[in-house]
Tab-separated table of N, CA and C in Angstrom:
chain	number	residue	atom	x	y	z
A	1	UNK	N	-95.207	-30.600	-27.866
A	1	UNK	CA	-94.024	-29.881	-27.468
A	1	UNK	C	-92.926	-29.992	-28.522
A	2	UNK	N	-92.884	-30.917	-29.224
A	2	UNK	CA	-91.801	-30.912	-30.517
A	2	UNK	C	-92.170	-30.117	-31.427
A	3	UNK	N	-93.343	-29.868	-31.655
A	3	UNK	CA	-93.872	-29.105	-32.764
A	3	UNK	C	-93.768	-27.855	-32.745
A	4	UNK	N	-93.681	-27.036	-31.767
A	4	UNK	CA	-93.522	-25.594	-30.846
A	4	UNK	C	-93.792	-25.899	-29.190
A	5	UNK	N	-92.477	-24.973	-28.787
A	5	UNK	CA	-92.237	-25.390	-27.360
A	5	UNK	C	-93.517	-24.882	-26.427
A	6	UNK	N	-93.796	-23.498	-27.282
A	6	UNK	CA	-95.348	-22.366	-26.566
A	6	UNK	C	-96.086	-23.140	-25.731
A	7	UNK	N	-96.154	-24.503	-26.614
A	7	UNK	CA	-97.427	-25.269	-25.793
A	7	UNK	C	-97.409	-26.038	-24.981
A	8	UNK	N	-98.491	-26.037	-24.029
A	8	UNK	CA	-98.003	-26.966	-22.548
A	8	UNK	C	-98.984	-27.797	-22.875
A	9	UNK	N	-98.732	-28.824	-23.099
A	9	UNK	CA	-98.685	-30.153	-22.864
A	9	UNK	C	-99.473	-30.482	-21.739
A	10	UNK	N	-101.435	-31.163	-21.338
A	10	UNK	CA	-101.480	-31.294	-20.333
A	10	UNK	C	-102.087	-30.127	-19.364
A	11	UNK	N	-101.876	-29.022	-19.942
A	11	UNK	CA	-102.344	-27.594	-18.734
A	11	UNK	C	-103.710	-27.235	-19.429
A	12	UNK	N	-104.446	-26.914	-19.075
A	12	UNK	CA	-106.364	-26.292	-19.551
A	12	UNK	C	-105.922	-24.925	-20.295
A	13	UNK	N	-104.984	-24.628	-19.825
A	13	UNK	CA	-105.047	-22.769	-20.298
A	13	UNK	C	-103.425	-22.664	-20.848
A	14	UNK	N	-103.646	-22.697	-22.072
A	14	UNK	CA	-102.471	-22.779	-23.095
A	14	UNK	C	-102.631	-21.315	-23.758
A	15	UNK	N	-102.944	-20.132	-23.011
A	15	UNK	CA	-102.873	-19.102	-23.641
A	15	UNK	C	-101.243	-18.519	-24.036
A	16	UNK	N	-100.288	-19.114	-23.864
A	16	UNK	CA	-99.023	-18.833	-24.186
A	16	UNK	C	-99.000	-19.307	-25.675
A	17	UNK	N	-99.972	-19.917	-26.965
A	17	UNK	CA	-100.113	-20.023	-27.472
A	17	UNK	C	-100.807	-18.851	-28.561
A	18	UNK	N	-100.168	-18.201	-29.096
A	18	UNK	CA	-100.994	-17.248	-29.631
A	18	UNK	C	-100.935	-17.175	-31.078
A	19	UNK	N	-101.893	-17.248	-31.094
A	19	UNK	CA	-102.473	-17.468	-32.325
A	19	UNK	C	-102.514	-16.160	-33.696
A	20	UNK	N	-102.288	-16.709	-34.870
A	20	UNK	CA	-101.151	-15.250	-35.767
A	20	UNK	C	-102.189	-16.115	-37.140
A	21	UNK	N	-102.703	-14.998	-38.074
A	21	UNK	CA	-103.623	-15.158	-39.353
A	21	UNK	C	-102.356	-15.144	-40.064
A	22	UNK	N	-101.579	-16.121	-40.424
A	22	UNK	CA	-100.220	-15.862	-41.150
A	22	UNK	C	-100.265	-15.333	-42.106
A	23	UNK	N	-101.751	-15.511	-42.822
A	23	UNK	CA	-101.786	-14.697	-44.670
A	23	UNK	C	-102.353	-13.869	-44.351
A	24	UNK	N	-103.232	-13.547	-43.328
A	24	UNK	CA	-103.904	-11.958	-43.050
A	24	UNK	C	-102.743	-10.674	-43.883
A	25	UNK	N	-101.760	-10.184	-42.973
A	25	UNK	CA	-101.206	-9.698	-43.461
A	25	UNK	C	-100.718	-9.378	-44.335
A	26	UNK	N	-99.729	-10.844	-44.785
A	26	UNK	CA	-99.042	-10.679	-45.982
A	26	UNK	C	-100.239	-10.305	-47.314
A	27	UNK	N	-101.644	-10.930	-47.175
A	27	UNK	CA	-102.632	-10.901	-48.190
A	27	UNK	C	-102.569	-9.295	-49.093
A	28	UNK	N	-102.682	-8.739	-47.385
A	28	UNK	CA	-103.036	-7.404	-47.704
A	28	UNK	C	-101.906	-6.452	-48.265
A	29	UNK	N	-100.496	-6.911	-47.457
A	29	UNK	CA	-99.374	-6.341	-48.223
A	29	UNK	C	-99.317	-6.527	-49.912
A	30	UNK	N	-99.818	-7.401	-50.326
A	30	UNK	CA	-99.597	-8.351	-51.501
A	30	UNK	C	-100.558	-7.479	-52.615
A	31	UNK	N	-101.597	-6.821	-51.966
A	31	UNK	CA	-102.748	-6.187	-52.134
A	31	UNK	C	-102.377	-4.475	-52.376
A	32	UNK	N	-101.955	-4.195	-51.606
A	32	UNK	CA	-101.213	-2.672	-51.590
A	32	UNK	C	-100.204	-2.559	-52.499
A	33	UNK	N	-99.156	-4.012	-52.486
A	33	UNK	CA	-97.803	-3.466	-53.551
A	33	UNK	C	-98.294	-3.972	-54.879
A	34	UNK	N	-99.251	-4.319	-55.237
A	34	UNK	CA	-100.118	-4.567	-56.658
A	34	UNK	C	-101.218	-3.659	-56.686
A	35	UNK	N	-101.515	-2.418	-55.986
A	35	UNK	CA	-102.337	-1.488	-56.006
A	35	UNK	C	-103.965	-2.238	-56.538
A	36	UNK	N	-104.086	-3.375	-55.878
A	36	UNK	CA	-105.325	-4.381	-55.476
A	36	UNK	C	-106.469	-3.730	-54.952
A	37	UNK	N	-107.699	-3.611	-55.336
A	37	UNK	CA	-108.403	-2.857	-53.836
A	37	UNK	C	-108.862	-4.203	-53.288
A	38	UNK	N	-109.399	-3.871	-51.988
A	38	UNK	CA	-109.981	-4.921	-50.911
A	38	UNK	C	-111.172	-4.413	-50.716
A	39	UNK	N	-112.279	-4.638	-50.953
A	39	UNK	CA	-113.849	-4.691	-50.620
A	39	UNK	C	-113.598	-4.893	-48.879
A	40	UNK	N	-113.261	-6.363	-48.607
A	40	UNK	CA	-113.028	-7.085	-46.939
A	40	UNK	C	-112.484	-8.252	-47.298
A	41	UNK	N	-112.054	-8.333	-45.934
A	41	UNK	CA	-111.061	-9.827	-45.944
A	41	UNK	C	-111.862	-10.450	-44.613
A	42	UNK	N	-111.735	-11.502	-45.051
A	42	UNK	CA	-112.388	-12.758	-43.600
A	42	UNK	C	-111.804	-13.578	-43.082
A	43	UNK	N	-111.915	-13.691	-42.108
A	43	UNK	CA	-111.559	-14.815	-41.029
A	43	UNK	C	-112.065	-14.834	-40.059
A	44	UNK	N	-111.973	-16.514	-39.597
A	44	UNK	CA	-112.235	-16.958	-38.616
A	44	UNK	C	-111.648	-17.435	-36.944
A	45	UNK	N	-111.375	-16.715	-36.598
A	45	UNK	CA	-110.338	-17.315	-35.478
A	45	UNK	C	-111.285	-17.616	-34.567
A	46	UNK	N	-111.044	-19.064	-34.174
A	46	UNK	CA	-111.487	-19.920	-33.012
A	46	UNK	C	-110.678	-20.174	-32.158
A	47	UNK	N	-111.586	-20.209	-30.703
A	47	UNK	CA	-110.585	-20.328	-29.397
A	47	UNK	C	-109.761	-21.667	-29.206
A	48	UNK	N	-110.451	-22.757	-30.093
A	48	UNK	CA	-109.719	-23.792	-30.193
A	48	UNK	C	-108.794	-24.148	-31.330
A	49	UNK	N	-108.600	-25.340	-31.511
A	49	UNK	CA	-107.878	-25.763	-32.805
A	49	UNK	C	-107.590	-27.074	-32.689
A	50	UNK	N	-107.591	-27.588	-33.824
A	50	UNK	CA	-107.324	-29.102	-33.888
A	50	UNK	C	-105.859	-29.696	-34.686
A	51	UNK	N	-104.607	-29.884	-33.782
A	51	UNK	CA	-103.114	-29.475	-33.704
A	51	UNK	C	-103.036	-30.848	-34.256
A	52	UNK	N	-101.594	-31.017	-35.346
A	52	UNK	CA	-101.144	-32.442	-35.412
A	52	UNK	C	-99.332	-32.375	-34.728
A	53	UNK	N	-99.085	-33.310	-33.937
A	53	UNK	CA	-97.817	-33.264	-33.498
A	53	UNK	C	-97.090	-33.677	-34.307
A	54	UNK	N	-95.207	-34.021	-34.195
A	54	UNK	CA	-94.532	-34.599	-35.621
A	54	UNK	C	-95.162	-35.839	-35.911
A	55	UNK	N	-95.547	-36.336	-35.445
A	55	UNK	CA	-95.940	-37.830	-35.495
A	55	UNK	C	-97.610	-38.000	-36.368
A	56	UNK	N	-97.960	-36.821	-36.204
A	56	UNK	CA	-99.334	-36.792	-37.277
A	56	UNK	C	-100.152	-37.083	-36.225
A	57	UNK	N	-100.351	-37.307	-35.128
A	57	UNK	CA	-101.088	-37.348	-34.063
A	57	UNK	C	-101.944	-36.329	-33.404
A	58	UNK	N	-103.388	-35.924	-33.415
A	58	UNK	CA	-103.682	-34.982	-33.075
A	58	UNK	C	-104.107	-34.974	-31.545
A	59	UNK	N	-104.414	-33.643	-31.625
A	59	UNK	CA	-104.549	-33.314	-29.942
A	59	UNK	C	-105.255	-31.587	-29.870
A	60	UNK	N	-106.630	-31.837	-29.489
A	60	UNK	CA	-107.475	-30.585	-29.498
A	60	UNK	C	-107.101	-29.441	-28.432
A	61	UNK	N	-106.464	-28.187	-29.248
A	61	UNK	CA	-105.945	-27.324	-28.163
A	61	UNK	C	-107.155	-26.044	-27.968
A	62	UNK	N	-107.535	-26.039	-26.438
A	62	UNK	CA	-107.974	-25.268	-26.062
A	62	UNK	C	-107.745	-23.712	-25.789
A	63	UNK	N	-107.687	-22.579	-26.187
A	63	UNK	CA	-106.943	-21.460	-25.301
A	63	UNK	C	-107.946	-20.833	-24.389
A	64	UNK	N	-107.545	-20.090	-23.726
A	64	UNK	CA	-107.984	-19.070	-22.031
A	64	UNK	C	-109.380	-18.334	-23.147
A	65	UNK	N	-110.433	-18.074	-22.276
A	65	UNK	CA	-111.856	-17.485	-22.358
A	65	UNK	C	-111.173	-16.451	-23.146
A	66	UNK	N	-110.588	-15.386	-22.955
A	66	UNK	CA	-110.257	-13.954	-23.559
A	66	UNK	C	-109.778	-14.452	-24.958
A	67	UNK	N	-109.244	-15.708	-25.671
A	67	UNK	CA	-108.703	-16.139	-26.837
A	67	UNK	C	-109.633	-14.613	-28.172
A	68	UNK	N	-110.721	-15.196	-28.063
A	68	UNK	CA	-111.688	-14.560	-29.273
A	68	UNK	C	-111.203	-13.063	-29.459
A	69	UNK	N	-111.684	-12.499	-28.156
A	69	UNK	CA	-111.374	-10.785	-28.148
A	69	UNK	C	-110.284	-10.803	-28.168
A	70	UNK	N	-109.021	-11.040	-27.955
A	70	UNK	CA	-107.737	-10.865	-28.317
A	70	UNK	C	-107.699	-11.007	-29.908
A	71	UNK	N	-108.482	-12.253	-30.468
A	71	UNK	CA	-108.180	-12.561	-31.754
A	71	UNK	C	-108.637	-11.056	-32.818
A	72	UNK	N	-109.545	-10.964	-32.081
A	72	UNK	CA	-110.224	-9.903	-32.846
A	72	UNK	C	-109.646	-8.331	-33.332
A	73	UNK	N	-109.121	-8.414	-31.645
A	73	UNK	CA	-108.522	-6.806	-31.355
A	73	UNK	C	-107.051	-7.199	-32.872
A	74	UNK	N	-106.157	-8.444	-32.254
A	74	UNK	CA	-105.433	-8.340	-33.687
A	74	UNK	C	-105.563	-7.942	-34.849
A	75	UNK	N	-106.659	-8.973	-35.329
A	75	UNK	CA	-107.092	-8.646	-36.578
A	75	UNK	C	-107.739	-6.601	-36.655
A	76	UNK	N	-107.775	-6.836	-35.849
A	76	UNK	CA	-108.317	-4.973	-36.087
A	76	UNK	C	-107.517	-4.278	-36.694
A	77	UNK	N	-105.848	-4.756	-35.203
A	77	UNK	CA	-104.820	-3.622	-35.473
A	77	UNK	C	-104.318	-3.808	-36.931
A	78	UNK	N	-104.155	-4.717	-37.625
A	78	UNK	CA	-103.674	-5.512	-38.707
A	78	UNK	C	-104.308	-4.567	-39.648
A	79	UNK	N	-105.190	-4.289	-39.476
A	79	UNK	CA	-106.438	-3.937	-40.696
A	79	UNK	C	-105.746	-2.186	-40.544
A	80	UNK	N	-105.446	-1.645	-39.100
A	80	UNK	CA	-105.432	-0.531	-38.961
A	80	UNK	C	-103.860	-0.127	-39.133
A	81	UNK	N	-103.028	-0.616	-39.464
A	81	UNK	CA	-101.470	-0.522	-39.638
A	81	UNK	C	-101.209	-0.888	-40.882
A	82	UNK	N	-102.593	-1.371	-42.175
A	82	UNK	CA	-102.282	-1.631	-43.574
A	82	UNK	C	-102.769	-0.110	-44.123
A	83	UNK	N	-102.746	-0.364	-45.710
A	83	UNK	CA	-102.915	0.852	-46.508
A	83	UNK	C	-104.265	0.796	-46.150
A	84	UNK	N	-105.319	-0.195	-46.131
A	84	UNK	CA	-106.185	-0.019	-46.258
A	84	UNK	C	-106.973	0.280	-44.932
């Protein structure tokens, strides 16, 4: 909870946690304003993750069954709102 408030602490279904490819995007912006081509870009988004709190302490966060297909549909729109 110090680290970002999103997360509950304790609850099975931390889907208020949502999960963002932070360089996805920018990669591809980075890619377009250097007239770059892209063959494909990859990633992996997993329903889990393995979180460190301020303290360097970890704690394995689970998200809700739908995590994947949400992850996916993102990455789609991402792909479909760039040049490419």
């Amino acid at each position: 909870e110090d680290v970002d408030a999103r997360v509950v602490v304790g609850d099975e279904n931390i889907d208020t946690y949502d999960w963002r490819p932070v360089w996805f995007d920018s990669f591809l912006a980075y890619c377009a304003e250097e007239n770059l081509p892209v063959d494909f870009v990859s990633t992996h988004p997993y329903p889990t993750d393995w979180a460190l709190d301020a303290h360097g302490q970890g704690q394995k966060l689970t998200r809700g069954k739908d995590a994947t297909p949400v992850d996916l549909a993102l990455l789609r729109d991402l792909v479909a709102k760039s040049p490419y």
